[in-house]
Coordinates of C-alpha atoms in Angstrom, one line a residue:
Chain A
M1 CA 115.7 132.5 82.9
S2 CA 114.6 134.3 79.8
T3 CA 114.8 132.5 76.5
P4 CA 117.7 133.8 74.4
T5 CA 117.1 135.3 71.0
D6 CA 120.4 134.2 69.4
P7 CA 119.6 130.9 67.6
R8 CA 122.9 129.3 68.8
A9 CA 122.3 130.2 72.4
A10 CA 118.7 129.0 72.1
R11 CA 120.0 125.6 70.7
S12 CA 122.5 125.2 73.5
R13 CA 119.9 126.2 76.1
A14 CA 117.5 123.6 74.8
A15 CA 120.2 120.9 74.7
I16 CA 121.1 121.7 78.3
L17 CA 117.5 121.4 79.4
V18 CA 117.1 118.0 77.7
A19 CA 120.3 116.8 79.4
A20 CA 119.3 118.1 82.8
R21 CA 115.8 116.4 82.5
S22 CA 117.4 113.2 81.5
L23 CA 119.9 113.3 84.4
L24 CA 117.0 114.2 86.8
L25 CA 115.0 111.2 85.7
D26 CA 117.9 108.7 85.7
E27 CA 119.9 109.7 88.7
G28 CA 118.0 112.2 90.7
P29 CA 118.4 115.9 91.4
A30 CA 121.9 115.6 92.9
A31 CA 123.2 114.8 89.4
I32 CA 122.2 118.3 88.2
T33 CA 125.7 119.9 88.5
H34 CA 127.3 122.2 85.9
Q35 CA 129.8 119.6 85.1
R36 CA 127.5 116.6 84.6
V37 CA 125.0 118.6 82.6
A38 CA 127.7 120.1 80.4
Q39 CA 129.1 116.7 79.7
K40 CA 125.7 115.2 78.9
A41 CA 124.7 118.1 76.7
G42 CA 128.0 118.2 74.8
V43 CA 128.6 121.9 75.7
G44 CA 131.2 123.6 77.8
R45 CA 130.7 124.2 81.5
A46 CA 130.9 127.9 80.8
T47 CA 127.9 127.7 78.5
V48 CA 125.8 126.0 81.2
Y49 CA 127.0 128.6 83.6
R50 CA 126.1 131.4 81.3
H51 CA 122.5 130.2 81.0
W52 CA 122.1 129.1 84.7
S53 CA 124.5 130.5 87.2
Q54 CA 123.0 128.3 89.9
P55 CA 122.2 124.5 89.5
G56 CA 119.0 125.1 91.6
H57 CA 117.6 127.3 88.8
L58 CA 118.5 124.7 86.2
L59 CA 116.7 122.0 88.3
H60 CA 113.7 124.3 88.6
D61 CA 113.5 124.9 84.8
A62 CA 114.2 121.1 84.1
M63 CA 111.2 120.2 86.3
T64 CA 108.9 122.7 84.5
G65 CA 109.0 120.5 81.4
I66 CA 107.9 117.3 83.2
E67 CA 104.1 116.7 83.3
M68 CA 102.2 114.9 86.1
P69 CA 99.0 114.2 84.2
F70 CA 97.0 112.4 87.0
F71 CA 93.2 112.1 87.3
R72 CA 92.4 114.0 84.1
E73 CA 89.0 113.6 82.3
P74 CA 86.9 111.6 84.7
E75 CA 84.3 109.1 83.4
T76 CA 81.1 107.6 84.8
P77 CA 80.7 105.3 86.6
V78 CA 83.4 107.1 88.6
R79 CA 84.4 104.2 91.0
P80 CA 86.0 101.9 88.3
W81 CA 87.6 104.9 86.7
L82 CA 89.0 106.0 90.0
R83 CA 90.3 102.5 90.8
T84 CA 92.2 102.4 87.4
R85 CA 93.6 105.9 87.9
L86 CA 94.8 105.2 91.5
Q87 CA 96.5 102.0 90.3
R88 CA 98.1 103.9 87.5
L89 CA 99.4 106.5 90.0
A90 CA 100.8 103.6 92.2
D91 CA 102.5 102.1 89.1
A92 CA 104.0 105.5 88.2
L93 CA 105.3 106.2 91.7
A94 CA 106.8 102.7 91.9
T95 CA 109.4 104.0 89.3
P96 CA 112.2 106.0 90.9
Q97 CA 111.9 108.5 88.1
I98 CA 108.4 109.7 88.8
A99 CA 108.7 109.3 92.6
G100 CA 112.0 111.3 92.3
V101 CA 110.4 114.2 90.5
L102 CA 107.5 114.4 92.9
L103 CA 109.7 114.2 96.0
T104 CA 112.1 116.7 94.5
L105 CA 109.1 119.0 94.0
M106 CA 108.0 118.5 97.7
Q107 CA 111.5 118.8 99.1
G108 CA 112.7 121.7 96.9
A109 CA 109.5 123.6 97.8
L110 CA 110.6 123.8 101.4
W111 CA 113.6 126.0 100.5
D112 CA 112.9 127.5 97.0
P113 CA 109.9 129.8 96.3
G114 CA 110.1 129.0 92.6
I115 CA 109.8 125.2 93.2
A116 CA 107.1 125.9 95.8
A117 CA 105.0 127.6 93.1
Q118 CA 105.5 124.5 90.9
R119 CA 104.5 122.3 93.8
D120 CA 101.4 124.4 94.4
E121 CA 100.3 124.1 90.8
C122 CA 100.8 120.3 90.8
Y123 CA 98.8 120.1 94.1
R124 CA 96.0 122.3 92.7
D125 CA 95.9 120.3 89.5
I126 CA 95.6 116.9 91.2
S127 CA 93.1 118.3 93.8
E128 CA 90.9 120.0 91.2
N129 CA 90.8 116.9 89.0
L130 CA 89.8 114.7 92.0
R131 CA 87.1 117.2 93.1
K132 CA 85.6 117.2 89.6
A133 CA 85.6 113.4 89.5
L134 CA 83.9 113.1 92.9
A135 CA 81.4 115.9 92.1
L136 CA 80.4 113.8 89.0
A137 CA 79.9 110.7 91.2
V138 CA 77.8 112.8 93.7
A139 CA 75.7 114.2 90.8
D140 CA 75.2 110.7 89.5
H141 CA 74.1 109.4 93.0
E142 CA 77.0 107.0 92.9
I143 CA 78.3 108.1 96.3
E144 CA 77.1 110.0 99.4
M145 CA 80.3 111.6 100.2
S146 CA 81.5 112.0 103.8
A147 CA 85.0 113.2 103.1
D148 CA 85.7 116.9 102.9
P149 CA 86.3 117.7 99.1
H150 CA 89.4 119.7 100.2
D151 CA 91.0 116.5 101.7
L152 CA 90.4 114.3 98.6
S153 CA 94.0 114.3 97.3
A154 CA 95.5 113.9 100.8
L155 CA 93.2 110.9 101.4
L156 CA 93.8 109.2 98.0
V157 CA 97.2 110.2 96.9
G158 CA 98.9 110.5 100.4
P159 CA 98.8 106.8 101.2
I160 CA 99.9 105.7 97.8
L161 CA 102.8 108.1 97.7
Y162 CA 103.8 107.1 101.2
H163 CA 103.5 103.4 100.4
A164 CA 105.4 103.6 97.2
T165 CA 108.3 105.7 98.5
M166 CA 108.6 104.6 102.2
R167 CA 107.7 100.9 101.9
A168 CA 109.0 100.6 98.3
G169 CA 106.6 97.8 97.6
S170 CA 103.7 97.5 95.2
V171 CA 100.4 98.9 96.4
S172 CA 97.7 96.2 96.9
P173 CA 94.3 96.3 95.2
Q174 CA 92.8 96.0 98.8
L175 CA 94.5 99.2 99.8
I176 CA 93.1 101.0 96.8
E177 CA 89.6 99.7 97.5
Q178 CA 89.9 100.8 101.1
L179 CA 90.9 104.3 100.0
I180 CA 87.9 104.6 97.7
D181 CA 85.6 103.2 100.4
S182 CA 86.8 105.8 102.9
L183 CA 85.4 108.7 100.9
G184 CA 81.7 107.9 101.8
E185 CA 78.8 105.6 101.1
W186 CA 79.0 104.1 97.6
R187 CA 75.8 102.7 96.1
P188 CA 76.1 99.3 94.5
Chain B
M1 CA 133.1 106.1 107.8
S2 CA 134.9 104.6 110.8
T3 CA 135.4 106.7 113.8
P4 CA 139.0 108.0 114.1
T5 CA 141.1 107.0 117.1
D6 CA 143.2 110.2 117.1
P7 CA 141.4 112.6 119.6
R8 CA 141.9 115.7 117.4
A9 CA 140.5 113.9 114.3
A10 CA 137.6 112.6 116.5
R11 CA 136.9 116.2 117.6
S12 CA 136.9 117.6 114.1
R13 CA 134.7 114.8 112.9
A14 CA 132.2 115.5 115.6
A15 CA 132.2 119.2 114.9
I16 CA 131.7 118.5 111.2
L17 CA 128.7 116.3 111.9
V18 CA 127.1 118.9 114.2
A19 CA 127.6 121.5 111.4
A20 CA 126.2 119.3 108.7
R21 CA 123.1 118.4 110.8
S22 CA 122.5 122.1 111.6
L23 CA 122.8 123.0 107.9
L24 CA 120.5 120.1 106.9
L25 CA 117.8 121.3 109.4
D26 CA 118.1 125.0 108.5
E27 CA 118.6 124.9 104.8
G28 CA 118.0 121.5 103.5
P29 CA 120.3 118.8 102.0
A30 CA 121.6 121.0 99.1
A31 CA 123.5 123.1 101.8
I32 CA 125.7 120.1 102.6
T33 CA 128.7 120.9 100.5
H34 CA 132.4 120.6 101.6
Q35 CA 132.7 124.4 101.6
R36 CA 129.6 125.2 103.6
V37 CA 130.2 122.5 106.2
A38 CA 133.8 123.4 106.6
Q39 CA 132.9 127.1 107.1
K40 CA 130.2 126.3 109.6
A41 CA 132.4 123.8 111.6
G42 CA 135.4 126.1 111.6
V43 CA 137.7 123.6 110.0
G44 CA 139.4 123.6 106.6
R45 CA 137.8 122.1 103.5
A46 CA 140.6 119.5 103.3
T47 CA 139.6 118.3 106.8
V48 CA 136.0 117.7 105.8
Y49 CA 137.3 116.0 102.6
R50 CA 139.6 113.7 104.6
H51 CA 136.7 112.4 106.7
W52 CA 134.0 112.4 103.9
S53 CA 135.3 112.4 100.4
Q54 CA 131.7 112.6 99.1
P55 CA 129.0 115.0 100.4
G56 CA 126.5 112.2 99.9
H57 CA 128.2 110.1 102.6
L58 CA 128.3 113.1 105.0
L59 CA 124.5 113.7 104.4
H60 CA 124.0 110.0 105.2
D61 CA 125.9 110.2 108.5
A62 CA 124.3 113.5 109.4
M63 CA 120.9 112.0 109.1
T64 CA 121.8 109.0 111.2
G65 CA 121.9 111.3 114.2
I66 CA 118.3 112.7 113.8
E67 CA 115.6 110.7 115.5
M68 CA 112.0 110.4 114.3
P69 CA 110.4 109.3 117.6
F70 CA 106.8 108.9 116.4
F71 CA 104.0 106.7 117.9
R72 CA 106.2 105.3 120.7
E73 CA 104.7 103.9 123.9
P74 CA 100.9 103.5 123.2
E75 CA 98.4 104.1 125.9
T76 CA 94.8 102.9 126.4
P77 CA 92.3 104.1 125.5
V78 CA 94.1 104.1 122.2
R79 CA 91.8 106.5 120.2
P80 CA 92.6 109.7 122.2
W81 CA 96.3 108.7 122.3
L82 CA 96.3 108.2 118.6
R83 CA 94.6 111.5 118.0
T84 CA 97.2 113.4 120.0
R85 CA 100.1 111.6 118.3
L86 CA 98.7 112.2 114.8
Q87 CA 98.3 115.9 115.7
R88 CA 101.9 116.0 117.0
L89 CA 103.1 114.4 113.7
A90 CA 101.2 117.0 111.7
D91 CA 102.7 119.8 113.8
A92 CA 106.2 118.3 113.3
L93 CA 105.8 117.9 109.6
A94 CA 104.5 121.5 109.3
T95 CA 108.1 122.6 110.1
P96 CA 110.4 122.6 107.1
Q97 CA 113.1 121.0 109.2
I98 CA 111.3 117.8 110.0
A99 CA 109.5 117.6 106.7
G100 CA 112.9 118.2 105.0
V101 CA 114.6 115.3 106.8
L102 CA 111.8 112.9 106.0
L103 CA 111.6 113.9 102.3
T104 CA 115.4 113.7 102.1
L105 CA 115.2 110.2 103.4
M106 CA 112.5 109.3 100.9
Q107 CA 114.2 110.9 98.0
G108 CA 117.8 109.9 98.9
A109 CA 116.6 106.3 99.2
L110 CA 115.7 106.2 95.5
W111 CA 119.4 106.6 94.5
D112 CA 121.5 105.7 97.6
P113 CA 121.4 102.2 99.2
G114 CA 122.7 103.5 102.5
I115 CA 119.9 106.1 102.8
A116 CA 117.5 103.4 101.6
A117 CA 118.5 101.3 104.7
Q118 CA 117.8 104.3 106.9
R119 CA 114.5 104.9 105.3
D120 CA 113.5 101.2 105.7
E121 CA 114.4 101.4 109.4
C122 CA 112.3 104.6 109.8
Y123 CA 109.4 102.9 108.0
R124 CA 109.7 99.7 110.1
D125 CA 109.8 101.8 113.3
I126 CA 106.7 103.8 112.6
S127 CA 104.8 100.7 111.2
E128 CA 105.7 98.6 114.2
N129 CA 104.7 101.2 116.7
L130 CA 101.3 101.7 115.0
R131 CA 100.7 98.0 114.8
K132 CA 101.4 97.6 118.5
A133 CA 99.0 100.5 119.3
L134 CA 96.2 99.1 117.2
A135 CA 96.8 95.6 118.5
L136 CA 96.3 97.1 122.0
A137 CA 93.0 98.7 120.9
V138 CA 91.8 95.4 119.4
A139 CA 92.7 93.5 122.6
D140 CA 90.8 96.0 124.6
H141 CA 87.8 95.7 122.3
E142 CA 88.1 99.4 121.5
I143 CA 88.0 98.7 117.7
E144 CA 87.0 96.0 115.3
M145 CA 89.7 96.7 112.7
S146 CA 89.0 96.4 109.0
A147 CA 92.3 97.9 107.8
D148 CA 95.2 95.6 107.0
P149 CA 97.7 96.0 109.8
H150 CA 100.4 96.3 107.1
D151 CA 98.7 99.4 105.7
L152 CA 98.4 101.3 109.0
S153 CA 101.3 103.7 108.4
A154 CA 100.3 104.4 104.8
L155 CA 96.7 105.1 105.9
L156 CA 97.6 107.3 108.9
V157 CA 100.9 108.9 108.0
G158 CA 100.5 109.1 104.2
P159 CA 97.7 111.7 104.2
I160 CA 99.3 113.8 106.9
L161 CA 102.7 113.9 105.2
Y162 CA 101.1 114.7 101.8
H163 CA 98.9 117.4 103.3
A164 CA 101.8 119.0 105.2
T165 CA 104.2 119.0 102.3
M166 CA 102.0 119.4 99.2
R167 CA 99.3 121.7 100.5
A168 CA 101.6 123.3 103.1
G169 CA 98.7 124.1 105.3
S170 CA 97.8 122.9 108.8
V171 CA 96.0 119.5 109.0
S172 CA 92.4 119.9 110.3
P173 CA 91.1 117.9 113.3
Q174 CA 88.4 116.6 111.0
L175 CA 90.9 115.0 108.7
I176 CA 92.6 113.3 111.7
E177 CA 89.2 112.0 112.9
Q178 CA 88.4 110.7 109.5
L179 CA 91.8 108.9 109.3
I180 CA 91.1 107.2 112.7
D181 CA 87.6 106.3 111.6
S182 CA 88.8 104.7 108.4
L183 CA 90.7 102.0 110.3
G184 CA 87.5 100.1 111.3
E185 CA 84.5 100.1 113.7
W186 CA 85.3 102.0 116.9
R187 CA 83.2 101.3 120.0
P188 CA 81.9 104.3 121.8

């Protein structure tokens, strides 16, 4: 949706987005209905409807404001940095809020091209960051990598996401070590 | 919901479930509304409402009828069997239908205890089957396993699910070999 130029309309639009994001994080995407969002934002249903005629578009725009800042700014030595960042990802995905946003992205992308574009961007971001980090480790002779750089995010993020959302338990430090080990031969 | 004893009510209930399952597979969980399901099942909205006052419960019951028969009946040698089954899983998850049902399970479980129970059952089923298969490989001296048996499904299914749903490309045979290799020392 384009941003309205009328200040009152811009204010109500912003309030609706804040309300939708808050409902998304607290109760999941099913809570993003015209009625619930209007109630939460303190505006009329017709106002929500005027800005977003379909709840799906509102969900899309609400997700655009949520960042997934994983694996940014790698540091050497890479191995302890990676261990900390994977643990941080596991902790984040153990909260229904973050897991919910990522699963909504993955699920919504199956049926909605707009959400698919957001999912692609999130995937590229995570993959690029991991590629850069491991390239740093290779350049520093910290690892002789056997994994395909294109598979890094599947190999590292996949098991943690699956574990956090299917098993709904905490990820063990052993699993994280095993994931790091599986990338190649690390030098002591 | 309890199954009705009146034959006409039982027929309409069955027709509604078939319609809901078909909508879920074709268009995703957002399509499961009273209106869409009633239209598809050829019954009135009030009839759908009488059986399921909340679309969430209908989604829950529709998912109960969908099987995820992965990794059943392991065979020796285990390695080629596992390779075939992982490839089959990757192919299944490349269809939005199967990926959609699994992601709906994972996402719905965050907010709905009934769906969480279904997710737990699906997780247990996959994990048990993989544990049995790898126990067979260990007993046959095919592998000296270094992976924790509790992590098998995260290590094998996690990357494939992530790859299929985040990258939306096909899973390479190399990735599947690497996943199998990561479980321990396989004997030639």
